[in-house]
PDB file of C-alpha atoms in Angstrom:
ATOM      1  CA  UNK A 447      19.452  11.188  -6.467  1.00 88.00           C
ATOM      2  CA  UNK A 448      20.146   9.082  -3.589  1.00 93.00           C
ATOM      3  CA  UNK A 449      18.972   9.261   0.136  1.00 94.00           C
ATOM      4  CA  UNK A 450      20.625   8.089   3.639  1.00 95.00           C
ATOM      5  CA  UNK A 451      18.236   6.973   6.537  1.00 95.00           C
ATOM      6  CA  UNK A 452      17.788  10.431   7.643  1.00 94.00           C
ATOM      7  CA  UNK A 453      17.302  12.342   4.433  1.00 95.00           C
ATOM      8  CA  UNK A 454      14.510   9.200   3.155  1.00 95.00           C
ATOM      9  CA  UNK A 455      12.951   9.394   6.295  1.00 95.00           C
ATOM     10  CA  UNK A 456      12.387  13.393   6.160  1.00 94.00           C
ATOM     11  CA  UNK A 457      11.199  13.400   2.443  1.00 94.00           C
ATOM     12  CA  UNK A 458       8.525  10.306   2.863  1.00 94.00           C
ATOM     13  CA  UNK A 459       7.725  11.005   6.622  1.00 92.00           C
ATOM     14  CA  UNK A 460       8.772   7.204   7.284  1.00 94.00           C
ATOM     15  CA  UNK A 461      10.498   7.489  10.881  1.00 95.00           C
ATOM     16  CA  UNK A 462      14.176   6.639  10.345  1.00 95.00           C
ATOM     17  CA  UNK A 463      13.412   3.287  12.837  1.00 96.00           C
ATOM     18  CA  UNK A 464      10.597   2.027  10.356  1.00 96.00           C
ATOM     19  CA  UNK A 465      12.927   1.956   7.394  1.00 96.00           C
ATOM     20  CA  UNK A 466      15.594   0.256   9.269  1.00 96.00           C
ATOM     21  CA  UNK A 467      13.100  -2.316  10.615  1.00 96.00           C
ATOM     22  CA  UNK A 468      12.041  -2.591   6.827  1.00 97.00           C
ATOM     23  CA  UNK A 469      15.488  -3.235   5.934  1.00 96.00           C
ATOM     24  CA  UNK A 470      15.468  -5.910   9.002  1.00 96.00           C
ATOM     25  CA  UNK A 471      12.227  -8.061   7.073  1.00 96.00           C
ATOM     26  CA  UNK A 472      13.937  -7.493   4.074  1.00 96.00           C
ATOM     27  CA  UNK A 473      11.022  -5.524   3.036  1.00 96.00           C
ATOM     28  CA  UNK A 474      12.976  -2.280   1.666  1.00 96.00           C
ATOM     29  CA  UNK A 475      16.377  -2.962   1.126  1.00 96.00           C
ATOM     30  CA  UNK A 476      18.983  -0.150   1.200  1.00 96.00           C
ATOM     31  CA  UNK A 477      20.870   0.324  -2.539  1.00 95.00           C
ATOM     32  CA  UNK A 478      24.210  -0.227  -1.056  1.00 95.00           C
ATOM     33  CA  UNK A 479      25.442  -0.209   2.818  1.00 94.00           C
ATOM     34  CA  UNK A 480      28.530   2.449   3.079  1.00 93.00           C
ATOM     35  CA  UNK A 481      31.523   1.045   5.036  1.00 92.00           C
ATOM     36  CA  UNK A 482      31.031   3.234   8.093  1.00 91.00           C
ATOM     37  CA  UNK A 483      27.267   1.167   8.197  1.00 90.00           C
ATOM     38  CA  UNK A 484      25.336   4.452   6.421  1.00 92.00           C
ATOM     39  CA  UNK A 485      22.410   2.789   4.391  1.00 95.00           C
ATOM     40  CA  UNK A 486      22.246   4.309   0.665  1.00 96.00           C
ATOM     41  CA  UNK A 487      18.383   4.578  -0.904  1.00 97.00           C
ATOM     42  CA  UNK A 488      18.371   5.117  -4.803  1.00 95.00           C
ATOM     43  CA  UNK A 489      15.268   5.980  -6.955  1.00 94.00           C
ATOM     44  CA  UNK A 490      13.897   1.944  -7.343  1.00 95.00           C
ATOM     45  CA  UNK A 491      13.864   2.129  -3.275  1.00 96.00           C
ATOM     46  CA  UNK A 492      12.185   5.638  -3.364  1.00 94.00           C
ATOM     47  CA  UNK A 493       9.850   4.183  -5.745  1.00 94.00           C
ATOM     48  CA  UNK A 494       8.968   0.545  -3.494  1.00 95.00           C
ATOM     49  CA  UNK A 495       8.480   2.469  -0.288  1.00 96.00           C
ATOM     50  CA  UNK A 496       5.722   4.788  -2.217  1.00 96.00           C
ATOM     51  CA  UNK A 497       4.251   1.228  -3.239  1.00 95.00           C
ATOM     52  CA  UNK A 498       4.582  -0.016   0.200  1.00 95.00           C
ATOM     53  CA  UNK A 499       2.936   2.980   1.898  1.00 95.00           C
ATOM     54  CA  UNK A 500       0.384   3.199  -0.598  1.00 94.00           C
ATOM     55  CA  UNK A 501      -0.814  -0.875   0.551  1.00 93.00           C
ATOM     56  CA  UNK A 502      -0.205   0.104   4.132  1.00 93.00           C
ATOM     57  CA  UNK A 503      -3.205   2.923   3.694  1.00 90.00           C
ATOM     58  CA  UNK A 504      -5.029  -0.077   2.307  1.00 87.00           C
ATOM     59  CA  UNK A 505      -4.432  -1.660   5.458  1.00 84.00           C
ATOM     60  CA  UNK A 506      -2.462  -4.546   3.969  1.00 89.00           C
ATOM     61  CA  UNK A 507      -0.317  -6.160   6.611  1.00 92.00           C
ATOM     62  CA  UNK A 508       3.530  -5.926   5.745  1.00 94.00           C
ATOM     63  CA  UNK A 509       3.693  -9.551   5.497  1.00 94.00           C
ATOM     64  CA  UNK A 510       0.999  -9.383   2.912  1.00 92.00           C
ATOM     65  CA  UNK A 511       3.265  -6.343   1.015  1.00 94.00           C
ATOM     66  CA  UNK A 512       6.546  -7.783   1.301  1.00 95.00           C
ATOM     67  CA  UNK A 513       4.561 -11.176  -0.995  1.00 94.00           C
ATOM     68  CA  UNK A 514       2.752  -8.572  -3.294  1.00 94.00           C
ATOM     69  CA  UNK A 515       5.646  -6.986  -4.166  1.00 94.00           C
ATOM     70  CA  UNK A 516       8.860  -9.367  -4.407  1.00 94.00           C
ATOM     71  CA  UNK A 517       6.367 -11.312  -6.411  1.00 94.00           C
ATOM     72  CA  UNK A 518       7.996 -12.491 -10.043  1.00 93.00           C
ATOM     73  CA  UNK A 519       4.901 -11.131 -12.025  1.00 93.00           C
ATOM     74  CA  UNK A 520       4.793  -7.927  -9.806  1.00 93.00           C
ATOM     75  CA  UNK A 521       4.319  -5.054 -12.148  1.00 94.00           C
ATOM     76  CA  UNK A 522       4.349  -0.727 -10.644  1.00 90.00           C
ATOM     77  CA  UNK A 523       1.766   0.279 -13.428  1.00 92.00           C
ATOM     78  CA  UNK A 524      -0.532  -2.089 -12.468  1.00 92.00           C
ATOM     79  CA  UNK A 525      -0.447  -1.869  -9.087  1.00 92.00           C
ATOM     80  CA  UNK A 526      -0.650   1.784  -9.340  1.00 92.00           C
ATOM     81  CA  UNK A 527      -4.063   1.153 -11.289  1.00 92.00           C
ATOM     82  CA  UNK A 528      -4.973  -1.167  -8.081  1.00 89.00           C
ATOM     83  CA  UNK A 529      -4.410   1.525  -6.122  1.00 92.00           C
ATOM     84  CA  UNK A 530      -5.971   3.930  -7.472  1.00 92.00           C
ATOM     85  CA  UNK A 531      -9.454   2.078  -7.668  1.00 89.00           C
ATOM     86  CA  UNK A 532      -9.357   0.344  -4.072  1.00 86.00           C
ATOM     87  CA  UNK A 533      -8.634   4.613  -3.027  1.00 89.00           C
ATOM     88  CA  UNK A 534     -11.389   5.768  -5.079  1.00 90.00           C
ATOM     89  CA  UNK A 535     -13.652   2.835  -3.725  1.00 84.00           C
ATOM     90  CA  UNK A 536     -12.285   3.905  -0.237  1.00 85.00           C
ATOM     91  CA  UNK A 537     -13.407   7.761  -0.616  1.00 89.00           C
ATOM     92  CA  UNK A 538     -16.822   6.737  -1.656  1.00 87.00           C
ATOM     93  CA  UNK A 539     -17.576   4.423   1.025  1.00 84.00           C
ATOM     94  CA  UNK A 540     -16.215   7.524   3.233  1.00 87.00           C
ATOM     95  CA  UNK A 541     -18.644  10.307   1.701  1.00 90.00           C
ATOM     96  CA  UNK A 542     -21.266   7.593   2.325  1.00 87.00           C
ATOM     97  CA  UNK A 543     -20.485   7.463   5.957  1.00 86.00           C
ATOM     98  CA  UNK A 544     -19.996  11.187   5.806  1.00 90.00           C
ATOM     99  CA  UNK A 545     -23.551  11.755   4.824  1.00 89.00           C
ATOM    100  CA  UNK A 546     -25.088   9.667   7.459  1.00 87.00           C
ATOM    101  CA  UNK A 547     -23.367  11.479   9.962  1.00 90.00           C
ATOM    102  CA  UNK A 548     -24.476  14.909   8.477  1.00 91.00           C
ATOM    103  CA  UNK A 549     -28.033  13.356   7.936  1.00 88.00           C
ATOM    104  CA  UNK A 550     -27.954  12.095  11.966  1.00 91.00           C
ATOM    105  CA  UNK A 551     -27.070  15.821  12.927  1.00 92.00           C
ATOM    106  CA  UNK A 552     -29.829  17.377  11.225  1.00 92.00           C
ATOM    107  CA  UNK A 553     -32.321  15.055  12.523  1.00 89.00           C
ATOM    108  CA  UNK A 554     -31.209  15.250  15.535  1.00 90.00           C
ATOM    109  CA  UNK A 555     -31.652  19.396  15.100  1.00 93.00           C
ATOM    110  CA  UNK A 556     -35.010  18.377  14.041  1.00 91.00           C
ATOM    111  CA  UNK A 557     -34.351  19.446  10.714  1.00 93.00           C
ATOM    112  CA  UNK A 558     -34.916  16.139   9.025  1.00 89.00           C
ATOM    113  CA  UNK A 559     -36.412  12.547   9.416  1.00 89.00           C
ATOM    114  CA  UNK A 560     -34.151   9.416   8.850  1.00 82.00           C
ATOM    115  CA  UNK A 561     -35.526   5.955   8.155  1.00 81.00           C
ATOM    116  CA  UNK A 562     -34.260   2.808  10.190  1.00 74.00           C
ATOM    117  CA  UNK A 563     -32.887   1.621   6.521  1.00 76.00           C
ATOM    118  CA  UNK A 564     -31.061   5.367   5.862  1.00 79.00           C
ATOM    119  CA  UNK A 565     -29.272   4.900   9.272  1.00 76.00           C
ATOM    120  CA  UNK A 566     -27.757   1.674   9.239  1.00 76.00           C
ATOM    121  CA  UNK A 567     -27.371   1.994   4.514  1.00 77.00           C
ATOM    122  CA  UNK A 568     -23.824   3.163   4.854  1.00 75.00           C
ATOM    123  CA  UNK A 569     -22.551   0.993   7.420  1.00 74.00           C
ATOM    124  CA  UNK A 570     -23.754  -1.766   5.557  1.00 70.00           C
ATOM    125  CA  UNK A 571     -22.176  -0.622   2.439  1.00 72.00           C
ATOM    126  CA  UNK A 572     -19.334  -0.549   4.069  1.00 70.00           C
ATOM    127  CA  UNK A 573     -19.321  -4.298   5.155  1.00 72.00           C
ATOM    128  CA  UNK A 574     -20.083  -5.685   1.858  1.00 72.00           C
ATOM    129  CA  UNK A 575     -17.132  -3.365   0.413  1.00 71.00           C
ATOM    130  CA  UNK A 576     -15.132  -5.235   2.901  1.00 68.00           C
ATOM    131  CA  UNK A 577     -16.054  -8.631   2.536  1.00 71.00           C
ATOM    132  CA  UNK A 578     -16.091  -7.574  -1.370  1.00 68.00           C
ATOM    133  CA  UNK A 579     -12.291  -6.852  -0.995  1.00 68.00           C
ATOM    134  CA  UNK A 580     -11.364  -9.431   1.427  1.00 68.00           C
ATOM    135  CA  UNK A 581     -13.716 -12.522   0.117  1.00 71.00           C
ATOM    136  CA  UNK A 582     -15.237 -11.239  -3.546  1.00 69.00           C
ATOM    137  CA  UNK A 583     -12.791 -13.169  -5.939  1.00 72.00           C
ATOM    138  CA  UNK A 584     -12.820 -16.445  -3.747  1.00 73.00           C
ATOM    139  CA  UNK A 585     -16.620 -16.554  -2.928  1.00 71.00           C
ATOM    140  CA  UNK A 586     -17.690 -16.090  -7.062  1.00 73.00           C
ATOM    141  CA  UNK A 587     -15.416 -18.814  -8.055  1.00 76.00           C
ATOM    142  CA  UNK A 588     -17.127 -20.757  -5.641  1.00 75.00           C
ATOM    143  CA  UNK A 589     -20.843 -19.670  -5.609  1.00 73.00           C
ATOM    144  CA  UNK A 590     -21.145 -18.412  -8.627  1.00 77.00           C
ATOM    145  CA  UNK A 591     -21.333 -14.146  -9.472  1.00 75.00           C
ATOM    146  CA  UNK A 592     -25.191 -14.063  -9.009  1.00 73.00           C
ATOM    147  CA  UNK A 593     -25.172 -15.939  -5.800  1.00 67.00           C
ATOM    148  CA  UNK A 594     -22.937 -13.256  -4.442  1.00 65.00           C
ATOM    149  CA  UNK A 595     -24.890  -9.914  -5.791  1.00 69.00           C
ATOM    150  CA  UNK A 596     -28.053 -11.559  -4.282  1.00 70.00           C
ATOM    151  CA  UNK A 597     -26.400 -12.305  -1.310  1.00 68.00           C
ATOM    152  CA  UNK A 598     -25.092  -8.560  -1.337  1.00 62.00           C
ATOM    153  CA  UNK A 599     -28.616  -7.557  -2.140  1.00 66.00           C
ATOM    154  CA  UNK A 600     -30.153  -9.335   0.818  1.00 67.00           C
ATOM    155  CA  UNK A 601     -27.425  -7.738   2.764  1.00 62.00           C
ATOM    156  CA  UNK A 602     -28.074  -4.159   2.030  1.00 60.00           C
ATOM    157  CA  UNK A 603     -31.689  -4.865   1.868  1.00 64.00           C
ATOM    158  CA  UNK A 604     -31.204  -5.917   5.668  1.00 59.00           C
ATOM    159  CA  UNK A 605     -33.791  -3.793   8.270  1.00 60.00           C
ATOM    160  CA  UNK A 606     -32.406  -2.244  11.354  1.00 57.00           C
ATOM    161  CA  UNK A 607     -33.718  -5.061  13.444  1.00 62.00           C
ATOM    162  CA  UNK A 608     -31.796  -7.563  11.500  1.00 62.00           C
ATOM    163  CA  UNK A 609     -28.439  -5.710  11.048  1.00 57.00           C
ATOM    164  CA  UNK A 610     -28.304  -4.867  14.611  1.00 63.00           C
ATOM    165  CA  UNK A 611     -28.732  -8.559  15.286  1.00 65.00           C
ATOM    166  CA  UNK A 612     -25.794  -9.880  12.464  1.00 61.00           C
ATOM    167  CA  UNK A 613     -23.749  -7.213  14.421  1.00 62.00           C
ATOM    168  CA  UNK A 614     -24.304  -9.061  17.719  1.00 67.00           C
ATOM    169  CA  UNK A 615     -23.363 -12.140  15.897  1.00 61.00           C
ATOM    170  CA  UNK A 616     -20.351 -10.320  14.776  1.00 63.00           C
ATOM    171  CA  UNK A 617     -19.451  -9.261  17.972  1.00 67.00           C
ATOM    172  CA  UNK A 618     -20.043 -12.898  19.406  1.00 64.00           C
ATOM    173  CA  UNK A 619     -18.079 -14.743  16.719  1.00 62.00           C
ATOM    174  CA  UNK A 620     -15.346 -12.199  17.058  1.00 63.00           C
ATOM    175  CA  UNK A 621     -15.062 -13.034  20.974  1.00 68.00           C
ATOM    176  CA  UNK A 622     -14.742 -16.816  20.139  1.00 64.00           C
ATOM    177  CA  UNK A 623     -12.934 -16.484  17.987  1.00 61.00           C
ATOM    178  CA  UNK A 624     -10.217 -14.233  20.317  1.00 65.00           C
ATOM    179  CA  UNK A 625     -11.031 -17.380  22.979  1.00 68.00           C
ATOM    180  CA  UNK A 626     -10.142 -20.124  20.654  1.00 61.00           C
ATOM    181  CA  UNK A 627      -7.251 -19.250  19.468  1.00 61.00           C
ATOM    182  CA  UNK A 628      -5.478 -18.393  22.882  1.00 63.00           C
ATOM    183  CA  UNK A 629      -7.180 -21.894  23.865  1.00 63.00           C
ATOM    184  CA  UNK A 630      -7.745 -24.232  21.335  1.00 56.00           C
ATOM    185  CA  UNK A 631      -7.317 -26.413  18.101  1.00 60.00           C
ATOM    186  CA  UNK A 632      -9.725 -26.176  15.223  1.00 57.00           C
ATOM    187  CA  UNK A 633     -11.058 -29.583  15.992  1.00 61.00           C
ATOM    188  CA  UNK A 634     -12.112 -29.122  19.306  1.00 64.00           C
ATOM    189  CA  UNK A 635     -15.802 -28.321  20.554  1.00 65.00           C
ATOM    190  CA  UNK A 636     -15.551 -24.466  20.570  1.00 58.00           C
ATOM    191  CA  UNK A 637     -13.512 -24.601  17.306  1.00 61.00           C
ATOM    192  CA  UNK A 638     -16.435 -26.029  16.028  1.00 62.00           C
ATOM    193  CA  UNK A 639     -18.681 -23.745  17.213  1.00 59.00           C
ATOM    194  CA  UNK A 640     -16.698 -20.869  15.628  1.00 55.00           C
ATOM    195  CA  UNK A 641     -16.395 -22.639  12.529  1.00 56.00           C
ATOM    196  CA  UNK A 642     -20.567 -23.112  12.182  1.00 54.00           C
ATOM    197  CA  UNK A 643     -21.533 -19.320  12.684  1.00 53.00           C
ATOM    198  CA  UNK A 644     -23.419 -18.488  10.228  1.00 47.00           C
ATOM    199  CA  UNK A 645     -21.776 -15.850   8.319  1.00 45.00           C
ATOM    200  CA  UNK A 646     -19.188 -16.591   5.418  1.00 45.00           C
ATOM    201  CA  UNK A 647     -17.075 -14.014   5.788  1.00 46.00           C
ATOM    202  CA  UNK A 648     -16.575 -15.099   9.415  1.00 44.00           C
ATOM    203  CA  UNK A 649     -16.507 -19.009   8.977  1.00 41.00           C
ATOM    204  CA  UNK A 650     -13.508 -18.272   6.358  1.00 43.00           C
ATOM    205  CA  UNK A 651     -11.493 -16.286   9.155  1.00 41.00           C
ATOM    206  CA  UNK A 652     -11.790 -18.373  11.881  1.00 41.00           C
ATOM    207  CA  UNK A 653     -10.827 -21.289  10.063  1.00 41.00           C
ATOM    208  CA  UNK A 654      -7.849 -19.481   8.903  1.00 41.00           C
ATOM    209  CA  UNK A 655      -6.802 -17.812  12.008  1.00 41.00           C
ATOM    210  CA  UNK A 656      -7.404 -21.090  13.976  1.00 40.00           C
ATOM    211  CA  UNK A 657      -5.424 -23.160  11.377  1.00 41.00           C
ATOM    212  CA  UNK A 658      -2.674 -20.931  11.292  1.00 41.00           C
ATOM    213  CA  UNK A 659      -2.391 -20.231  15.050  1.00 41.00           C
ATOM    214  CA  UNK A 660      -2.696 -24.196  16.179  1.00 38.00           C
ATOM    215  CA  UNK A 661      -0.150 -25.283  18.573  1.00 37.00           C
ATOM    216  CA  UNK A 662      -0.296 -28.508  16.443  1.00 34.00           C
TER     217      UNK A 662
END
């Protein structure tokens, strides 16, 4: 079966704009262009906009999809396997922040008692899942897989006291970061400065945001 604008747009709830503006990126394609301008969507388009939806709930930028899936070794079963585990892994860290919050309520009912550690568990969790995603296959071939698990260990292992304070340093890094790059080069004194906060998660994306946003 095959779809104009309006009819694709109704069936995937994609506004009729966004698939035009894909078309624009040449990030969905139309089948075939009629003479009178109407854009024609077959089943293989159908198809790539589930795919690109799917990675756009995964919070992948569409510059990052538009690579992933024009890619030569790019393959729909596969990446439907990706999805479905980085969905799965999504839901879980989601029950785990679920269960704080229902925890929080009932101690806050008086009904319970929460530990500093239970408070803070599933927001950490939910860190090392994203550095896991973001960082995990280029951190292990560089440090090695048990480097990383004890590094995750520490991490989760982290008290209250300390996890509020690596949030702080978050924050902070996060602010410089936003400062440099309107401002700066990597090279310069507060590039540095960035660049030699101590987290690795947040050394690796400064240096890539300031690299890529240099005037130079």
């Amino acid at each position: 079966m095959e779809y104009t604008v309006s009819q694709l747009a109704e069936l995937s709830s994609v506004s009729a704009r966004t698939l035009r503006y894909y078309d624009e990126i040449d990030l969905l394609k139309p089948k075939r262009t009629k003479p009178n301008g109407y854009r024609i969507y077959g089943l293989e388009e159908m198809n790539l906009l589930q795919q690109i939806l799917f990675y756009r709930e995964l919070e992948f930028s569409l510059e990052e999809i538009k690579q992933i899936v024009q890619a030569p070794t790019f393959d729909v079963e596969q990446a439907l396997y990706k999805h479905l585990t980085r969905l799965n892994q999504k839901r879980n860290r989601l029950d785990g922040l679920i269960a704080t919050v229902e925890k929080s309520i009932q101690e806050v009912r008086g009904e319970v008692n929460m530990t500093d550690q239970e408070k803070f568990e599933a927001f950490k969790k939910e860190r090392i899942a994203q550095n896991e995603e973001k960082y995990g296959t280029e951190i292990r071939e560089k440090y090695g897989e048990k480097v990383v698990e004890q590094s995750n260990k520490k991490f989760a292992n982290m008290t209250a006291e300390d996890y509020q304070a690596f949030e702080a340093l978050t924050t902070e890094m996060n602010q410089k970061l936003a400062e440099a790059t309107r401002t700066t080069t990597p090279e310069s004194e507060l590039g540095q400065e960035v660049a030699k906060m101590p987290s690795m998660a947040a050394f690796r994306l400064a240096s890539r945001s300031l690299h890529r946003r240099s005037p130079l």
